mmCIF file of C-alpha atoms and ligand atoms in Angstrom:
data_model
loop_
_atom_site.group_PDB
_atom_site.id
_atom_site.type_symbol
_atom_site.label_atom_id
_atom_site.label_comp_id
_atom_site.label_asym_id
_atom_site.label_seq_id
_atom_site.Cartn_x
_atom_site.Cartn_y
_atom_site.Cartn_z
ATOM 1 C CA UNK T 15 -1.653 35.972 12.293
ATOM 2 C CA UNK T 16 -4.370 33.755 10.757
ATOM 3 C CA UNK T 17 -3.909 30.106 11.218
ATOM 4 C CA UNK T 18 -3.231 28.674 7.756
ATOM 5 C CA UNK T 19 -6.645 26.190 6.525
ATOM 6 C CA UNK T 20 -6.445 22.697 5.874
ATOM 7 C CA UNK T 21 -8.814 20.144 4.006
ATOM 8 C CA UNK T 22 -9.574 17.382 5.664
ATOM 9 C CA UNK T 23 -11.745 15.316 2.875
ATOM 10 C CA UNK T 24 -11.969 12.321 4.896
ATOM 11 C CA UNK T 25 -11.874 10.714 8.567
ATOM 12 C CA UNK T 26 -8.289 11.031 10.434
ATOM 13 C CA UNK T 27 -7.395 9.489 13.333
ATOM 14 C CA UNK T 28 -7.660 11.439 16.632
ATOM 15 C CA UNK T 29 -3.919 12.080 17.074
ATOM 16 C CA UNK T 30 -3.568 13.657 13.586
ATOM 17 C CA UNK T 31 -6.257 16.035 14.175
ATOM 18 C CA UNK T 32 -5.220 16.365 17.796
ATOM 19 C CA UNK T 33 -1.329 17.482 16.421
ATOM 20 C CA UNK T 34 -3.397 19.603 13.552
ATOM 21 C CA UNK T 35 -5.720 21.756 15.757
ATOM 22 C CA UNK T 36 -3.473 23.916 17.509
ATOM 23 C CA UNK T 37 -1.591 25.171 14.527
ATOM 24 C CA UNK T 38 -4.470 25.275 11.721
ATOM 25 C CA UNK T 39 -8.252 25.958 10.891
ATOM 26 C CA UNK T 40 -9.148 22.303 9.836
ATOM 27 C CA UNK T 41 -12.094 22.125 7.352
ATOM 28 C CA UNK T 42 -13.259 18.525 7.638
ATOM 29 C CA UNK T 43 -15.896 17.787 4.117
ATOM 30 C CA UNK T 44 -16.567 14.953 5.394
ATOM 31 C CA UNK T 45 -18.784 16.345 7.903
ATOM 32 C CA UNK T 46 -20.609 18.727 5.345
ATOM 33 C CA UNK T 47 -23.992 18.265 4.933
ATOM 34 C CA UNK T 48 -23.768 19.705 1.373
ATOM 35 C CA UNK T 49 -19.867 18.516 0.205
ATOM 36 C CA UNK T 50 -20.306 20.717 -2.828
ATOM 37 C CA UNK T 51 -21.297 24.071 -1.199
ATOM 38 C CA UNK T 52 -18.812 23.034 1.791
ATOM 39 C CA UNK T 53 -16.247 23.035 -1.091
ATOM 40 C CA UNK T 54 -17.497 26.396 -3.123
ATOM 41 C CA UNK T 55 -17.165 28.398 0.271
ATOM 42 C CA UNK T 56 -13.707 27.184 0.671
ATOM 43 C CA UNK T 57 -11.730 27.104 -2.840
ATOM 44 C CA UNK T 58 -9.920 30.279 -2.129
ATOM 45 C CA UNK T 59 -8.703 29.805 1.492
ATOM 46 C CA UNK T 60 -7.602 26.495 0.794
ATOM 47 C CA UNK T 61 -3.510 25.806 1.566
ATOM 48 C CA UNK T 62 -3.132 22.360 2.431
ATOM 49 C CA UNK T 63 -4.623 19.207 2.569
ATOM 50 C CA UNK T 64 -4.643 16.331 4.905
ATOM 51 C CA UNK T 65 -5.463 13.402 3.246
ATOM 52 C CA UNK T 66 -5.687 9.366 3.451
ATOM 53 C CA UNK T 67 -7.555 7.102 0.868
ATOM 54 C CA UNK T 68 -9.270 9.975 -0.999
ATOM 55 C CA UNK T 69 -8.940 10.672 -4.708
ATOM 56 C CA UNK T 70 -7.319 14.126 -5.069
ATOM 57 C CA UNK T 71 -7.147 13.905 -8.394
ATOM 58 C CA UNK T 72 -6.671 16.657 -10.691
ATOM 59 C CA UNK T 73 -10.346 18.417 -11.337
ATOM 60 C CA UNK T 74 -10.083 18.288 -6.984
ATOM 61 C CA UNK T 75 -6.852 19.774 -7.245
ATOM 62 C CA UNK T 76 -7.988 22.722 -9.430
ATOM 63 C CA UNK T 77 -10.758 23.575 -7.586
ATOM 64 C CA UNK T 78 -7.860 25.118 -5.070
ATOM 65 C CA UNK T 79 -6.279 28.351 -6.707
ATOM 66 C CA UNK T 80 -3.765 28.625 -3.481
ATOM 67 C CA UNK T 81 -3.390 25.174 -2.326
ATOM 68 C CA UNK T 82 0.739 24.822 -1.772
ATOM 69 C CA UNK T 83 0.929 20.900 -0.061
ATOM 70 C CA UNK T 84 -0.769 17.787 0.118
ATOM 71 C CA UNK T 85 0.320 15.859 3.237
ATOM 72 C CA UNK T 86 -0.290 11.701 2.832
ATOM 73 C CA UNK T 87 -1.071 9.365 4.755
ATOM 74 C CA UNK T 88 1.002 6.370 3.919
ATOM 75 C CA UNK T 89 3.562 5.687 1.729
ATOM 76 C CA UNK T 90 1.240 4.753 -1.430
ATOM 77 C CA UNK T 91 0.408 7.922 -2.757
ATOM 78 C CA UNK T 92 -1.781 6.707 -6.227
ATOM 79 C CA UNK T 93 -4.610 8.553 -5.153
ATOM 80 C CA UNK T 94 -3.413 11.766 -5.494
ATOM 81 C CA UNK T 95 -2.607 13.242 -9.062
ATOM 82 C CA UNK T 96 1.308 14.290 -7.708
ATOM 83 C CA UNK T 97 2.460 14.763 -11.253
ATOM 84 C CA UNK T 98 -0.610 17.203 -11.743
ATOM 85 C CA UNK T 99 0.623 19.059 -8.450
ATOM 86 C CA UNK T 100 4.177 18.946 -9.456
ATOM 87 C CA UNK T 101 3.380 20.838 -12.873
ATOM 88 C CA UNK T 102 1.370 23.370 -10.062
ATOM 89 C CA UNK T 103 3.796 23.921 -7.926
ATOM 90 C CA UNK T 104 2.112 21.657 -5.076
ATOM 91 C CA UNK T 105 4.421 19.628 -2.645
ATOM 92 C CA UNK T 106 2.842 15.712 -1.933
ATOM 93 C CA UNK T 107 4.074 14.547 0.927
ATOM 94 C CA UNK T 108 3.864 10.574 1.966
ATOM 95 C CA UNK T 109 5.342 8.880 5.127
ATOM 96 C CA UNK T 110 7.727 6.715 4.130
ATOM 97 C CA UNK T 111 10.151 4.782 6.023
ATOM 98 C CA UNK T 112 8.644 4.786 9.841
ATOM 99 C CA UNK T 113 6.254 1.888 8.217
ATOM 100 C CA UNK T 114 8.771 -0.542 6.359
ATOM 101 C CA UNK T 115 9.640 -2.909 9.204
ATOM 102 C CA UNK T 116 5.814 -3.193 10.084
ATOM 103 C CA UNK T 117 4.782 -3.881 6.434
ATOM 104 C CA UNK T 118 7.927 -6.474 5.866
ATOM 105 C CA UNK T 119 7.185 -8.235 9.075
ATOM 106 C CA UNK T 120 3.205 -8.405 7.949
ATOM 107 C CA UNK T 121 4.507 -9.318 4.495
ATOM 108 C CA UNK T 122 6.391 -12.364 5.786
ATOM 109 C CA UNK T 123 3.627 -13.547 8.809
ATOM 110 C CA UNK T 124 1.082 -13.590 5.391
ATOM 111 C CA UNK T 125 3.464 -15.059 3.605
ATOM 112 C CA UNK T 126 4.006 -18.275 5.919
ATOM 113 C CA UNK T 127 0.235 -18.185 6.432
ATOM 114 C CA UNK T 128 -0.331 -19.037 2.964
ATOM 115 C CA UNK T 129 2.361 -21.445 2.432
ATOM 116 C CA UNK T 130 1.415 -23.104 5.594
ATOM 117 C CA UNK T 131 -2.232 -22.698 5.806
ATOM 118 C CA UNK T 132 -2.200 -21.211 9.200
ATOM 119 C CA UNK T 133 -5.156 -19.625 8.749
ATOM 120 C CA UNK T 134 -7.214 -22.556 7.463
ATOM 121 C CA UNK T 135 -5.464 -24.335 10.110
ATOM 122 C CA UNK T 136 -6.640 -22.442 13.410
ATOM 123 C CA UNK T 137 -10.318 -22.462 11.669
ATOM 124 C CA UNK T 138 -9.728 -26.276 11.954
ATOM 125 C CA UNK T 139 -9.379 -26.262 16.160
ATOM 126 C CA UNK T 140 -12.119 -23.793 16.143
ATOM 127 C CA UNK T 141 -14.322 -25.489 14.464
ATOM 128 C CA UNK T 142 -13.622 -28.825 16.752
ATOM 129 C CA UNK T 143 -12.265 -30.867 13.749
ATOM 130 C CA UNK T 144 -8.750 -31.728 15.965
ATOM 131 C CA UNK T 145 -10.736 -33.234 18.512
ATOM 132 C CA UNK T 146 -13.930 -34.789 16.606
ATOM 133 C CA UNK T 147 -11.514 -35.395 12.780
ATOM 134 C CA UNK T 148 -7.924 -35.566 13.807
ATOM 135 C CA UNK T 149 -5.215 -33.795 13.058
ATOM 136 C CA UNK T 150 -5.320 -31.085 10.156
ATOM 137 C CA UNK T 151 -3.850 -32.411 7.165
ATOM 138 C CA UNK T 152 0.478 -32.028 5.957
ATOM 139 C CA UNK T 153 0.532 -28.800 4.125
ATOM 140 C CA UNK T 154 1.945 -29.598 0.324
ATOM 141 C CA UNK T 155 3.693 -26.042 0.770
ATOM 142 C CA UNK T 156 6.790 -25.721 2.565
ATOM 143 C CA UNK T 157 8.641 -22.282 2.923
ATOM 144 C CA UNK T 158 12.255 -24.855 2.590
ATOM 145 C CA UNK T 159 13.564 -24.402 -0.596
ATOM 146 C CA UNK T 160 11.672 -21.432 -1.812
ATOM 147 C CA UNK T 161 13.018 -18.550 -4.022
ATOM 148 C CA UNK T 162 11.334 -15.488 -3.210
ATOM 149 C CA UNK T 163 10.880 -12.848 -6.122
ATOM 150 C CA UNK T 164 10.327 -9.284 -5.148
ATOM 151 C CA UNK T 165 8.732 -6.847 -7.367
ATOM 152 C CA UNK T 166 9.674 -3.039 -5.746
ATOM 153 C CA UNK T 167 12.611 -3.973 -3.967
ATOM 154 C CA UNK T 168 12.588 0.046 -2.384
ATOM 155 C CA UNK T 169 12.569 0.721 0.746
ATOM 156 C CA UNK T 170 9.709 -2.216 2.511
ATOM 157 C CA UNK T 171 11.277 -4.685 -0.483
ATOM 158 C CA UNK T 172 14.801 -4.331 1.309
ATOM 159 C CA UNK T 173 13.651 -4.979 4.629
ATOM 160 C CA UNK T 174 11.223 -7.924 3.153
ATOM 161 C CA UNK T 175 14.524 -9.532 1.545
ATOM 162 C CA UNK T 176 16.308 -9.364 4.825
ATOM 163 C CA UNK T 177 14.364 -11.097 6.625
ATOM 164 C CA UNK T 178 13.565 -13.511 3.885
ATOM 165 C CA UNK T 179 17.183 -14.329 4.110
ATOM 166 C CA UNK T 180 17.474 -15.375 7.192
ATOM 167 C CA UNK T 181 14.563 -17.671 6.301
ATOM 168 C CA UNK T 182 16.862 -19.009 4.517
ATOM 169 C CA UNK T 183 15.201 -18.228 1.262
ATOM 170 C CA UNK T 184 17.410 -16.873 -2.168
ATOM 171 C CA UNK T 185 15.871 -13.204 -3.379
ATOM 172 C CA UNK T 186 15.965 -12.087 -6.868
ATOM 173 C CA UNK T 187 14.026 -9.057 -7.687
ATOM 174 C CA UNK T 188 12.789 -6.452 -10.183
ATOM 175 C CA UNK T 189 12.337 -3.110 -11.013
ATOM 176 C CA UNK T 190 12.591 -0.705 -13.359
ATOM 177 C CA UNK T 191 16.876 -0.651 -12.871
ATOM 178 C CA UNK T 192 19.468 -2.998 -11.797
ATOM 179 C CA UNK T 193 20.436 -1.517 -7.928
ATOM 180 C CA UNK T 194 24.051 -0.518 -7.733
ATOM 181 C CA UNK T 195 25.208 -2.288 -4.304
ATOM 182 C CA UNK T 196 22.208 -5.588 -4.186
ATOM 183 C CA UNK T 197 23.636 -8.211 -4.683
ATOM 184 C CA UNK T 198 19.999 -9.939 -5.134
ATOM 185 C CA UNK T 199 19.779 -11.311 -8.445
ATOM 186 C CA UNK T 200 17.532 -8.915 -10.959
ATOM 187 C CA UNK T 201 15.468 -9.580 -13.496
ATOM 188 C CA UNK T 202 14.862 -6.670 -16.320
ATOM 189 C CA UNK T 203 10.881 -8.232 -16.934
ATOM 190 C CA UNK T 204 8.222 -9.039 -14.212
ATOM 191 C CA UNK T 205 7.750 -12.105 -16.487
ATOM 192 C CA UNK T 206 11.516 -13.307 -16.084
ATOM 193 C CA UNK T 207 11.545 -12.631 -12.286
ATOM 194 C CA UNK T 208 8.099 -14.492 -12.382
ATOM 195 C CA UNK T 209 10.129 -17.545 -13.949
ATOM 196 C CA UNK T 210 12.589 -17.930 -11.745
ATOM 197 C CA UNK T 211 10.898 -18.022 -8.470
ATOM 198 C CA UNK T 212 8.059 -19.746 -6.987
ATOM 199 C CA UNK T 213 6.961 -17.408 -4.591
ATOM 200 C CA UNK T 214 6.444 -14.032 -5.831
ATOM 201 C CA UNK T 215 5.949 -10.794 -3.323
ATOM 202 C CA UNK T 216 4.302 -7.467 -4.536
ATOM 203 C CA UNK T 217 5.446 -4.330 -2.998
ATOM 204 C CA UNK T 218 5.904 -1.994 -5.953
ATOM 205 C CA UNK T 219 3.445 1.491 -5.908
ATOM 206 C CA UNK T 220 -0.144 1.230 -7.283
ATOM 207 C CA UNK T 221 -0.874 3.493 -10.252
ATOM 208 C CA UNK T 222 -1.282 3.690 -14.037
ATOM 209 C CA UNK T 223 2.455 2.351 -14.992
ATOM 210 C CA UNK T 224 2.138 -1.144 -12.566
ATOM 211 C CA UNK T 225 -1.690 -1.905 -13.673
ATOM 212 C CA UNK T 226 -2.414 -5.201 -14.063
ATOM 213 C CA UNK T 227 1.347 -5.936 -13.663
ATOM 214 C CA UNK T 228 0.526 -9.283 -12.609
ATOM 215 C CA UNK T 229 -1.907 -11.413 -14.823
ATOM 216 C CA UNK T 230 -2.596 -13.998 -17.183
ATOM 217 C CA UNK T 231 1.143 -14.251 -18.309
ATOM 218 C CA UNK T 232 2.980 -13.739 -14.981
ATOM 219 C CA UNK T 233 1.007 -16.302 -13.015
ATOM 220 C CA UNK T 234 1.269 -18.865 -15.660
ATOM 221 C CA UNK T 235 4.645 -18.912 -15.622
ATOM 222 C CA UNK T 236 5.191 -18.492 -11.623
ATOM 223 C CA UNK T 237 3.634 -22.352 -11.971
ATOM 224 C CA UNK T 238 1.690 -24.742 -10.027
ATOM 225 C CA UNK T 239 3.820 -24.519 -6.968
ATOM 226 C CA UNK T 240 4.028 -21.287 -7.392
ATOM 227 C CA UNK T 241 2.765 -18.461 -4.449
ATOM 228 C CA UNK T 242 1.976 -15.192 -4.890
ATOM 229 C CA UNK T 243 1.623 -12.811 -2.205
ATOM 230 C CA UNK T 244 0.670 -8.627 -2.718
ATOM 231 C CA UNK T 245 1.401 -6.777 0.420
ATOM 232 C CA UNK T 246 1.838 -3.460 -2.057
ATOM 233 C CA UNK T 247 -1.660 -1.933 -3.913
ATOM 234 C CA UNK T 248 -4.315 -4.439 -5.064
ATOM 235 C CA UNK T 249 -4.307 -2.758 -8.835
ATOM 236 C CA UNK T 250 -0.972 -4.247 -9.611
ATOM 237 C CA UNK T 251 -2.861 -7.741 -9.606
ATOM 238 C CA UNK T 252 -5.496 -8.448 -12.322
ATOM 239 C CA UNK T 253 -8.011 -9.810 -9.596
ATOM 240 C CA UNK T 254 -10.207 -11.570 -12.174
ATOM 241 C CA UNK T 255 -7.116 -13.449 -13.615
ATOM 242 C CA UNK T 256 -6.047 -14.348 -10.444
ATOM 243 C CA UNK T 257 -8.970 -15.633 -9.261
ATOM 244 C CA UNK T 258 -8.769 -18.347 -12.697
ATOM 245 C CA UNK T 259 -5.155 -19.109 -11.858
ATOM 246 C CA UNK T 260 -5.904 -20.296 -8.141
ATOM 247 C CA UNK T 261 -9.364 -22.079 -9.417
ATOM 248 C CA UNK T 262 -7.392 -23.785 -12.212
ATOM 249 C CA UNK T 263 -4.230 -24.274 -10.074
ATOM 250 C CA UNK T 264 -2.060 -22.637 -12.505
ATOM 251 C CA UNK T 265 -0.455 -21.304 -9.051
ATOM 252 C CA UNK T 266 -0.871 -23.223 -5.323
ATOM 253 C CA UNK T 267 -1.937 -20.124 -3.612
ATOM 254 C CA UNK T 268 -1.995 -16.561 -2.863
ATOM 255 C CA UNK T 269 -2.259 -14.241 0.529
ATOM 256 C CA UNK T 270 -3.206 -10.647 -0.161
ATOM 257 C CA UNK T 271 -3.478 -7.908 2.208
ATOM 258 C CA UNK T 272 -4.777 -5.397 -0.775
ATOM 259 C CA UNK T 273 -7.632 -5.507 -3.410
ATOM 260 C CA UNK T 274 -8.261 -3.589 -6.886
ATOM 261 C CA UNK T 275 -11.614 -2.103 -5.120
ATOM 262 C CA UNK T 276 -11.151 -2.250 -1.494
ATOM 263 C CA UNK T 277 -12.855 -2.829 1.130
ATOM 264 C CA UNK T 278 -14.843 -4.802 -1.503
ATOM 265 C CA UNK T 279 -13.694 -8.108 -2.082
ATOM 266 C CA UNK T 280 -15.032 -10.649 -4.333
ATOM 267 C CA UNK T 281 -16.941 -12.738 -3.231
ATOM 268 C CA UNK T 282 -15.311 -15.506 -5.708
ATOM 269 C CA UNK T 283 -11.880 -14.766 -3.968
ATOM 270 C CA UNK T 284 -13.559 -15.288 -0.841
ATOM 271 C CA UNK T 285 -14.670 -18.919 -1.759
ATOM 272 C CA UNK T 286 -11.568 -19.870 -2.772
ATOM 273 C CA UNK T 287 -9.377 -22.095 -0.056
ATOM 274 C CA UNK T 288 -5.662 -21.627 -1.556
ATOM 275 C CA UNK T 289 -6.318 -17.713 -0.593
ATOM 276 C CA UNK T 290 -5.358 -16.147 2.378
ATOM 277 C CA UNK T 291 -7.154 -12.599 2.751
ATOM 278 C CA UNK T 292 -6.358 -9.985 4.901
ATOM 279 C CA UNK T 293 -7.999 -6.228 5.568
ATOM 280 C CA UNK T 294 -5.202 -4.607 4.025
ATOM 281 C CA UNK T 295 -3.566 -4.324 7.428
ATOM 282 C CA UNK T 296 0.986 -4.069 6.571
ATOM 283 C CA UNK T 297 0.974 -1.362 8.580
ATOM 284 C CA UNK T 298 -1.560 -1.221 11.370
ATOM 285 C CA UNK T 299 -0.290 -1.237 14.541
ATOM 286 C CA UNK T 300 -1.205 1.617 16.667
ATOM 287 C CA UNK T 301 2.853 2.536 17.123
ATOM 288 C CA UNK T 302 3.129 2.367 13.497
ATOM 289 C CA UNK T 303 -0.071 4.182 12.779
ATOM 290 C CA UNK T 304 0.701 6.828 14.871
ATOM 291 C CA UNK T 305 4.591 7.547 13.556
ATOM 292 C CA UNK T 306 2.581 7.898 10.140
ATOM 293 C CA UNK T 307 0.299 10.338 11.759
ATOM 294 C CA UNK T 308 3.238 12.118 12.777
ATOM 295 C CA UNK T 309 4.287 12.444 9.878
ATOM 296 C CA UNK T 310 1.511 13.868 8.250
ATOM 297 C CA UNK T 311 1.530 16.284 11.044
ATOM 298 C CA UNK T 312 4.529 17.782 10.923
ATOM 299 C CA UNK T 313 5.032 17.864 7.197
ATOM 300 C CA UNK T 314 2.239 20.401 7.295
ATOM 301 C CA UNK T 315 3.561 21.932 10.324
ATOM 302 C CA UNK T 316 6.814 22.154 8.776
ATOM 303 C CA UNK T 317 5.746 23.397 5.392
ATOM 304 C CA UNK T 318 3.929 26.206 6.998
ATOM 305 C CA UNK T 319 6.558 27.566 9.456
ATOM 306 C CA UNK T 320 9.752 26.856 7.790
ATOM 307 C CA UNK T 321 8.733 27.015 3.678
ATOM 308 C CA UNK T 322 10.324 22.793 3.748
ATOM 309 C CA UNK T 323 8.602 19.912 3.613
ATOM 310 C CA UNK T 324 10.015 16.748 5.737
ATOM 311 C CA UNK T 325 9.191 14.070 3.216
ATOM 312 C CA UNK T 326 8.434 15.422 -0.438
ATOM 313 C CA UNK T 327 7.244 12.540 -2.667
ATOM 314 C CA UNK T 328 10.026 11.774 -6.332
ATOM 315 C CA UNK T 329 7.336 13.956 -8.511
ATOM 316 C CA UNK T 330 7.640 17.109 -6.459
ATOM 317 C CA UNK T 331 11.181 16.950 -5.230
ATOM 318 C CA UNK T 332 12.123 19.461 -2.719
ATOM 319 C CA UNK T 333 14.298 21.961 -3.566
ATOM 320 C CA UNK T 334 12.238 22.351 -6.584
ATOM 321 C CA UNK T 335 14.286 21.550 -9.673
HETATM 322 O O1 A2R F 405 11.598 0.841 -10.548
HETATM 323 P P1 A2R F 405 12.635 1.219 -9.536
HETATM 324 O O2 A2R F 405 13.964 0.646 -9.814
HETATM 325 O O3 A2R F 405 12.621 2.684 -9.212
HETATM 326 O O4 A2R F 405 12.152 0.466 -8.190
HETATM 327 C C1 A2R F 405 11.013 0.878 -7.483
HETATM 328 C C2 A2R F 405 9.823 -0.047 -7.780
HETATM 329 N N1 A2R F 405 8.956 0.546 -8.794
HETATM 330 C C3 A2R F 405 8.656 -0.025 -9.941
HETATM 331 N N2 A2R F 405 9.039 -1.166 -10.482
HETATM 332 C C4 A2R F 405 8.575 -1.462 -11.725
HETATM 333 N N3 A2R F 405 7.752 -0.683 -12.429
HETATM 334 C C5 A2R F 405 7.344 0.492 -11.921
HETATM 335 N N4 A2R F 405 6.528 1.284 -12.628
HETATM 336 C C6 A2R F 405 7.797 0.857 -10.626
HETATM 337 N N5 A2R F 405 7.599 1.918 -9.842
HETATM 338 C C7 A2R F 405 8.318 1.696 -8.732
HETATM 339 O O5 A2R F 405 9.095 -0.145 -6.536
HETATM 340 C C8 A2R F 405 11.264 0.640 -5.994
HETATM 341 O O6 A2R F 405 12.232 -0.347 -5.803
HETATM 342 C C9 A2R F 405 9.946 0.141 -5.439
HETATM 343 C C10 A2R F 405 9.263 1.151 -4.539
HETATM 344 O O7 A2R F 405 10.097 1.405 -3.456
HETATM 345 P P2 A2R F 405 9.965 2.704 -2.533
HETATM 346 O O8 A2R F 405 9.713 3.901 -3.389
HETATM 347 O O9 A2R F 405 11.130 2.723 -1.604
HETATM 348 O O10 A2R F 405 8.615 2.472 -1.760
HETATM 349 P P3 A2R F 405 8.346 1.685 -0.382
HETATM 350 O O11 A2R F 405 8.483 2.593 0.762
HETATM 351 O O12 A2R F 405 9.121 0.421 -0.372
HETATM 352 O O13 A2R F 405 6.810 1.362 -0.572
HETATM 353 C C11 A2R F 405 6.365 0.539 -1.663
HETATM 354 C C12 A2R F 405 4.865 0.441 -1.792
HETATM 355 C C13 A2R F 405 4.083 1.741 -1.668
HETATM 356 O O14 A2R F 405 4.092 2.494 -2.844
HETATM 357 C C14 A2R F 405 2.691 1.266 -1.350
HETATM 358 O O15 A2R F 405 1.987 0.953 -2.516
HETATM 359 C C15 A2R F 405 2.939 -0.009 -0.561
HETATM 360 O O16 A2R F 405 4.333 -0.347 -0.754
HETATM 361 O O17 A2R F 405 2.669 0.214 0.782
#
């Protein structure tokens, strides 16, 4: 029997392809000299795609008359259309769950880096200030005392809360419903949960329904000792009025691992000293990169032998209903 074909639109790492290879044709466009006529030859074979940071949206989608599953990588799915391939009858796929303790345990180290000014602080030794200066100077932030607000308290919010507690920090959190068993204190607005904390954690989903979550109104009201930190997607976060709320010091700081238009990052952001900025990196450890990878893999390896995917994203449940 033919080995089902897969679209690889973009770069994987080795061990994905490695775990792909002996089970399916792979079709890698990004290797096409001419992506369009690479595509045109394909359309009908097409039966699954691999996929990380690529826009399948749904003219890409289309294109494939007998595509069945779309295998993420990562938990953040809001590049692919999976309502569009829910009303076709596609399976998305995302790899949730073997990455939550990485991203919480990056989500608190950037979180006391920006509170603390770690970062700003090692730059100081390097740059021979202890020795020719002094010491660097007492950080106004302290993490004692703090209220920590978590928008998306799913799966990486729980394990961010956990360890927040035994910071010693109080949690409330939002989302779109009050969770039956947290005892965390919710908040029915962003804007209330805002309020009530002064340091405010992102981890909800990118996408059209959290765009721009965070702006003018939110930061204004998290304060001037306020700290925001997005660990989750960098469209949640109106960059621009962010940017005004740490010149202005409406808030003390922020420490981002994720950016509307990423890898770009503005250059104003850059400037700025009360931001800490990291390469969106929650979940990149090679253990934790690879148990993604795995993931990937054998949701496609699954799909094809047994007709069952391992981890179906909410808009294409599995069974269908
Ligand atoms: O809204 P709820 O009660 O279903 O809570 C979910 C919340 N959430 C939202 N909150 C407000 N407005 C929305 N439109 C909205 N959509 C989702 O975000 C839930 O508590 C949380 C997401 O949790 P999980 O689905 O368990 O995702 P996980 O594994 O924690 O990853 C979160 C995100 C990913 O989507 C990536 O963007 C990033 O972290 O790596």
């Amino acid at each position: 029997m033919s080995k089902p074909d897969i679209l690889i639109p973009s770069p994987l790492r080795d061990m994905i392809i490695d775990g792909l290879e002996p089970h399916f044709t792979l079709h890698k466009l990004y290797e096409a000299e001419d992506a369009e006529a690479f595509l045109k030859e394909r359309e009908a074979i097409i039966r699954g795609i691999a996929v990380s940071f690529f826009h399948v949206d749904q003219p890409f989608i289309d294109r494939f008359p007998n595509l069945e599953i779309v295998s993420n990588f990562g938990v953040g799915y809001d590049k692919v259309d999976a309502r569009h391939c829910g009303t076709r009858g596609i399976i998305v796929t995302n790899t949730p769950d073997v990455l939550s303790e990485e991203v919480a345990d990056t989500a608190i180290g950037l979180m006391i880096m920006t509170i603390r000014e770690l970062s700003a602080a090692e730059r100081w030794l390097r740059d021979g200030n202890w020795e020719k200066k002094g010491a660097y100077r007492l950080t106004p932030g302290t993490l004692r005392g703090r209220t920590l607000g978590i928008f998306g308290l799913g799966r990486i919010g729980k394990a961010i809360a956990t360890r927040a507690e035994a910071f010693g920090m109080s949690v409330h959190y939002h989302g779109r419903t009050q969770q039956a068993g947290v005892d965390y204190t919710y908040h029915p607005s962003l804007v209330s949960l805002a309020e009530a904390v002064d340091t405010l954690m992102i981890v909800a989903p990118g996408g059209p329904e959290t765009q721009h979550m965070v702006g003018e109104r939110v930061l204004e009201v998290l304060g001037p000792d306020g700290v925001l930190i997005n660990i989750g997607r960098g469209s949640v976060v109106n960059e621009t009025a962010l940017i005004e709320a740490l010149k202005k010091g409406t808030i003390m700081a922020a420490g981002l691992d994720v950016f509307e238009h990423e890898p770009h990052v503005p250059q104003a952001l850059q400037d700025l000293p009360n931001a800490v900025l990291l390469p969106h990196v929650g979940s990149a450890s090679v253990a934790t990169r690879d148990a993604m990878g795995q993931l990937v893999v054998d949701n496609l390896k699954s799909w094809f032998s047994t007709g069952k995917p391992v981890t179906p994203v909410a808009e294409t449940p599995f069974p269908r209903t």
